[in-house]
Amino acid sequence: GEDVEQSLFLSVREGDSSVINCTYTDSSSTYLYWYKQEPGAGLQLLTYIFSNMDMKQDQRLTVLLNKKDKHLSLRIADTQTGDSAIYFCAETLVSGGYNKLIFGAGTRLAVHP
Amino acid sequence: EPEVTQTPSHQVTQMGQEVILRCVPISNHLYFYWYRQILGQKVEFLVSFYNNEISEKSEIFDDQFSVERPDGSNFTLKIRSTKLEDSAMYFCASSEGRGWSTDTQYFGPGTRLTVL
């Protein structure tokens, strides 16, 4: 079945790089997404990658996709305290012409001085 | 920047009562979704809606749930007779509908539903 797995917690020092990992099961996923959730807030779209790409860079964010291993990662360079949040990986499942997102459980990123 | 809005931010209700959660999707979007997140669990797909009808629903979305687009701007989720296990954060999302494989979903801030 469809499933997305993430590690639940990551702690980094301010200024270091953070790497959040995700594995997914559906090889037909066309887009893979990273969403950010700050305390009490909704899901903010951070970035996404198309399945025929292996890397996408967007300012401090780098997404790496290993389609063979169904592994996705999000690297945040120069992590700041404002990056503290829960990060959700999500894959797109398309059925009947409509898509839905399958989410991981989220990785809580804690940034300390 | 356009955004999805949801009201109320927090709803407390008694078991067995009906609740309506409201969403205003981004104005030029054509596809609408509801997801929920039970505390400590994953965000789960509930239903998608297009052209005034449900396009897909999950097994969670049983007869107690319904969705409606009563006018040109609102999108609602109704739970007819709430149960304790309906307590969760409910997220509304919308997408443009440029093409199903490239559609990015934008989420609202959520409504926290507490059933007592």
Short mmCIF file of C-alpha atoms in Angstrom, two decimals:
data_model
loop_
_atom_site.label_atom_id
_atom_site.label_comp_id
_atom_site.label_asym_id
_atom_site.label_seq_id
_atom_site.Cartn_x
_atom_site.Cartn_y
_atom_site.Cartn_z
CA GLY A 1 0.00 0.00 0.00
CA GLU A 2 0.90 3.63 -0.06
CA ASP A 3 3.07 4.82 2.83
CA VAL A 4 5.49 7.62 3.58
CA GLU A 5 8.00 7.29 6.41
CA GLN A 6 10.06 9.96 8.15
CA SER A 7 12.21 10.09 11.22
CA LEU A 8 10.32 11.91 13.96
CA PHE A 9 12.88 14.25 15.44
CA LEU A 10 16.02 16.15 14.46
CA SER A 11 18.07 18.53 16.56
CA VAL A 12 20.70 20.81 15.02
CA ARG A 13 22.83 23.73 16.08
CA GLU A 14 22.10 27.14 14.59
CA GLY A 15 24.21 27.70 11.48
CA ASP A 16 24.64 24.00 10.74
CA SER A 17 22.91 22.17 7.90
CA SER A 18 19.82 20.07 8.57
CA VAL A 19 18.96 17.00 6.54
CA ILE A 20 15.48 15.54 6.83
CA ASN A 21 14.90 12.18 5.21
CA CYS A 22 11.81 10.50 3.82
CA THR A 23 10.99 7.24 2.09
CA TYR A 24 7.90 6.57 0.04
CA THR A 25 6.37 3.50 -1.53
CA ASP A 26 4.46 4.48 -4.64
CA SER A 27 6.77 4.48 -7.64
CA SER A 28 4.11 6.18 -9.76
CA SER A 29 4.21 9.37 -7.71
CA THR A 30 4.75 12.28 -10.06
CA TYR A 31 5.47 15.02 -7.54
CA LEU A 32 6.94 14.88 -4.07
CA TYR A 33 6.45 17.74 -1.66
CA TRP A 34 7.86 19.24 1.49
CA TYR A 35 5.50 21.17 3.74
CA LYS A 36 6.39 23.09 6.89
CA GLN A 37 4.12 23.45 9.92
CA GLU A 38 4.95 26.01 12.58
CA PRO A 39 3.25 25.78 15.99
CA GLY A 40 -0.44 26.58 15.71
CA ALA A 41 -0.21 27.22 11.99
CA GLY A 42 -1.25 25.41 8.84
CA LEU A 43 0.79 23.52 6.28
CA GLN A 44 3.05 25.84 4.32
CA LEU A 45 4.30 24.57 0.98
CA LEU A 46 8.10 24.75 1.02
CA THR A 47 9.15 23.11 -2.20
CA TYR A 48 8.46 20.19 -4.48
CA ILE A 49 10.32 18.03 -6.96
CA PHE A 50 9.15 16.29 -10.09
CA SER A 51 9.89 12.59 -10.20
CA ASN A 52 12.12 12.83 -13.27
CA MET A 53 14.52 15.15 -11.43
CA ASP A 54 17.14 14.11 -8.93
CA MET A 55 17.88 17.47 -7.39
CA LYS A 56 16.25 20.84 -6.94
CA GLN A 57 17.74 23.85 -5.21
CA ASP A 58 15.78 26.82 -3.91
CA GLN A 59 17.83 29.32 -1.90
CA ARG A 60 18.76 27.53 1.36
CA LEU A 61 16.73 24.44 0.47
CA THR A 62 18.04 21.48 -1.52
CA VAL A 63 15.84 18.52 -2.35
CA LEU A 64 17.45 15.26 -3.39
CA LEU A 65 15.47 12.42 -4.92
CA ASN A 66 16.72 8.86 -5.32
CA LYS A 67 13.95 7.29 -7.32
CA LYS A 68 15.51 3.84 -7.33
CA ASP A 69 15.50 3.71 -3.53
CA LYS A 70 12.34 5.85 -3.22
CA HIS A 71 14.22 8.18 -0.93
CA LEU A 72 13.70 11.91 -0.65
CA SER A 73 15.66 14.37 1.45
CA LEU A 74 15.43 18.03 2.34
CA ARG A 75 18.60 19.87 3.22
CA ILE A 76 18.37 23.26 4.91
CA ALA A 77 21.64 25.18 4.77
CA ASP A 78 22.61 27.59 7.56
CA THR A 79 19.71 26.50 9.75
CA GLN A 80 18.15 29.31 11.78
CA THR A 81 15.95 29.27 14.88
CA GLY A 82 13.07 30.35 12.65
CA ASP A 83 13.39 27.02 10.84
CA SER A 84 12.20 25.20 13.97
CA ALA A 85 8.99 23.48 12.88
CA ILE A 86 7.56 20.16 11.78
CA TYR A 87 8.47 19.18 8.21
CA PHE A 88 6.17 16.89 6.28
CA CYS A 89 7.11 14.89 3.24
CA ALA A 90 4.21 14.06 0.93
CA GLU A 91 3.77 12.07 -2.24
CA THR A 92 1.11 12.60 -4.86
CA LEU A 93 -1.17 9.72 -5.66
CA VAL A 94 -3.24 10.06 -8.77
CA SER A 95 -6.35 8.01 -9.26
CA GLY A 96 -9.15 8.55 -11.68
CA GLY A 97 -7.57 11.77 -12.85
CA TYR A 98 -7.55 13.35 -9.40
CA ASN A 99 -4.64 13.64 -7.07
CA LYS A 100 -4.37 13.35 -3.31
CA LEU A 101 -1.43 13.76 -1.00
CA ILE A 102 -0.10 10.99 1.21
CA PHE A 103 1.82 12.47 4.12
CA GLY A 104 4.54 11.21 6.37
CA ALA A 105 4.21 11.64 10.13
CA GLY A 106 6.42 14.73 10.08
CA THR A 107 9.91 15.43 11.39
CA ARG A 108 10.17 17.89 14.24
CA LEU A 109 13.23 20.07 13.70
CA ALA A 110 14.63 21.75 16.80
CA VAL A 111 17.31 24.41 16.25
CA HIS A 112 19.39 25.37 19.27
CA PRO A 113 22.00 28.10 19.71
CA GLU B 1 -0.42 36.63 -1.71
CA PRO B 2 -3.71 34.71 -1.96
CA GLU B 3 -4.26 32.14 0.75
CA VAL B 4 -6.77 29.58 1.94
CA THR B 5 -8.67 30.66 5.04
CA GLN B 6 -10.61 28.56 7.52
CA THR B 7 -13.11 29.32 10.26
CA PRO B 8 -13.37 28.81 13.12
CA SER B 9 -9.82 28.22 14.28
CA HIS B 10 -11.11 26.11 17.17
CA GLN B 11 -14.49 24.43 17.58
CA VAL B 12 -15.63 22.64 20.72
CA THR B 13 -18.75 20.51 20.51
CA GLN B 14 -20.62 17.84 22.39
CA MET B 15 -20.69 14.28 21.10
CA GLY B 16 -23.65 13.74 18.80
CA GLN B 17 -23.86 17.37 17.70
CA GLU B 18 -23.49 18.54 14.12
CA VAL B 19 -20.58 20.77 13.15
CA ILE B 20 -19.81 22.70 10.01
CA LEU B 21 -16.25 23.67 9.25
CA ARG B 22 -15.78 26.45 6.77
CA CYS B 23 -13.10 27.18 4.22
CA VAL B 24 -12.54 29.87 1.62
CA PRO B 25 -10.24 28.47 -1.06
CA ILE B 26 -7.99 30.59 -3.26
CA SER B 27 -10.30 32.38 -5.66
CA ASN B 28 -9.22 30.99 -9.04
CA HIS B 29 -8.76 27.43 -7.80
CA LEU B 30 -11.03 24.67 -9.05
CA TYR B 31 -10.14 21.67 -6.86
CA PHE B 32 -10.85 21.52 -3.15
CA TYR B 33 -9.80 19.08 -0.47
CA TRP B 34 -10.25 18.23 3.19
CA TYR B 35 -7.59 16.49 5.25
CA ARG B 36 -7.45 15.78 8.95
CA GLN B 37 -4.70 15.24 11.49
CA ILE B 38 -5.49 13.46 14.73
CA LEU B 39 -3.11 14.63 17.44
CA GLY B 40 0.23 12.90 17.07
CA GLN B 41 -0.76 11.13 13.86
CA LYS B 42 -0.29 11.67 10.13
CA VAL B 43 -2.22 14.10 8.00
CA GLU B 44 -4.87 11.98 6.27
CA PHE B 45 -6.80 12.63 3.06
CA LEU B 46 -10.58 12.81 3.52
CA VAL B 47 -12.13 14.03 0.29
CA SER B 48 -11.54 15.90 -2.95
CA PHE B 49 -14.17 17.99 -4.73
CA TYR B 50 -14.38 19.32 -8.25
CA ASN B 51 -17.14 20.75 -10.40
CA ASN B 52 -19.61 20.58 -7.52
CA GLU B 53 -19.18 16.93 -6.82
CA ILE B 54 -16.95 14.61 -4.84
CA SER B 55 -14.16 13.26 -7.02
CA GLU B 56 -12.63 10.93 -4.45
CA LYS B 57 -13.16 10.09 -0.80
CA SER B 58 -11.27 7.98 1.68
CA GLU B 59 -12.71 5.21 3.83
CA ILE B 60 -12.71 7.69 6.72
CA PHE B 61 -15.26 9.83 4.87
CA ASP B 62 -18.38 7.85 5.79
CA ASP B 63 -22.04 8.84 5.74
CA GLN B 64 -21.54 11.16 8.71
CA PHE B 65 -19.45 13.47 6.55
CA SER B 66 -20.57 15.70 3.71
CA VAL B 67 -19.06 18.55 1.73
CA GLU B 68 -20.67 21.43 -0.05
CA ARG B 69 -19.82 24.52 -2.02
CA PRO B 70 -22.86 26.61 -1.09
CA ASP B 71 -21.77 29.68 -3.02
CA GLY B 72 -18.91 30.87 -5.20
CA SER B 73 -16.44 31.24 -2.38
CA ASN B 74 -17.08 28.87 0.54
CA PHE B 75 -16.34 25.18 0.83
CA THR B 76 -17.73 23.39 3.89
CA LEU B 77 -17.26 20.11 5.69
CA LYS B 78 -20.20 18.92 7.77
CA ILE B 79 -20.07 16.18 10.38
CA ARG B 80 -23.64 15.19 11.20
CA SER B 81 -23.24 13.47 14.54
CA THR B 82 -19.80 13.97 16.00
CA LYS B 83 -17.95 11.22 17.80
CA LEU B 84 -15.06 11.50 20.22
CA GLU B 85 -12.72 10.10 17.58
CA ASP B 86 -13.57 12.98 15.23
CA SER B 87 -11.44 15.24 17.42
CA ALA B 88 -8.64 16.39 15.14
CA MET B 89 -7.20 19.29 13.19
CA TYR B 90 -9.07 19.64 9.90
CA PHE B 91 -7.23 21.21 6.98
CA CYS B 92 -8.80 22.57 3.83
CA ALA B 93 -6.70 22.80 0.66
CA SER B 94 -7.23 24.01 -2.87
CA SER B 95 -5.42 23.68 -6.18
CA GLU B 96 -5.61 25.39 -9.54
CA GLY B 97 -6.53 22.42 -11.68
CA ARG B 98 -3.98 23.19 -14.37
CA GLY B 99 -3.42 19.50 -14.83
CA TRP B 100 -3.82 16.71 -12.37
CA SER B 101 -0.23 15.64 -12.33
CA THR B 102 1.15 19.11 -11.71
CA ASP B 103 -1.41 20.46 -9.30
CA THR B 104 0.05 21.87 -6.11
CA GLN B 105 -2.25 21.99 -3.10
CA TYR B 106 -2.25 25.03 -0.84
CA PHE B 107 -3.45 24.53 2.71
CA GLY B 108 -5.37 26.65 5.15
CA PRO B 109 -4.37 27.13 8.81
CA GLY B 110 -6.74 24.41 10.00
CA THR B 111 -9.68 24.13 12.38
CA ARG B 112 -9.08 22.28 15.61
CA LEU B 113 -12.21 20.28 16.42
CA THR B 114 -12.63 19.05 19.99
CA VAL B 115 -15.50 16.64 20.68
CA LEU B 116 -16.40 16.25 24.35
#
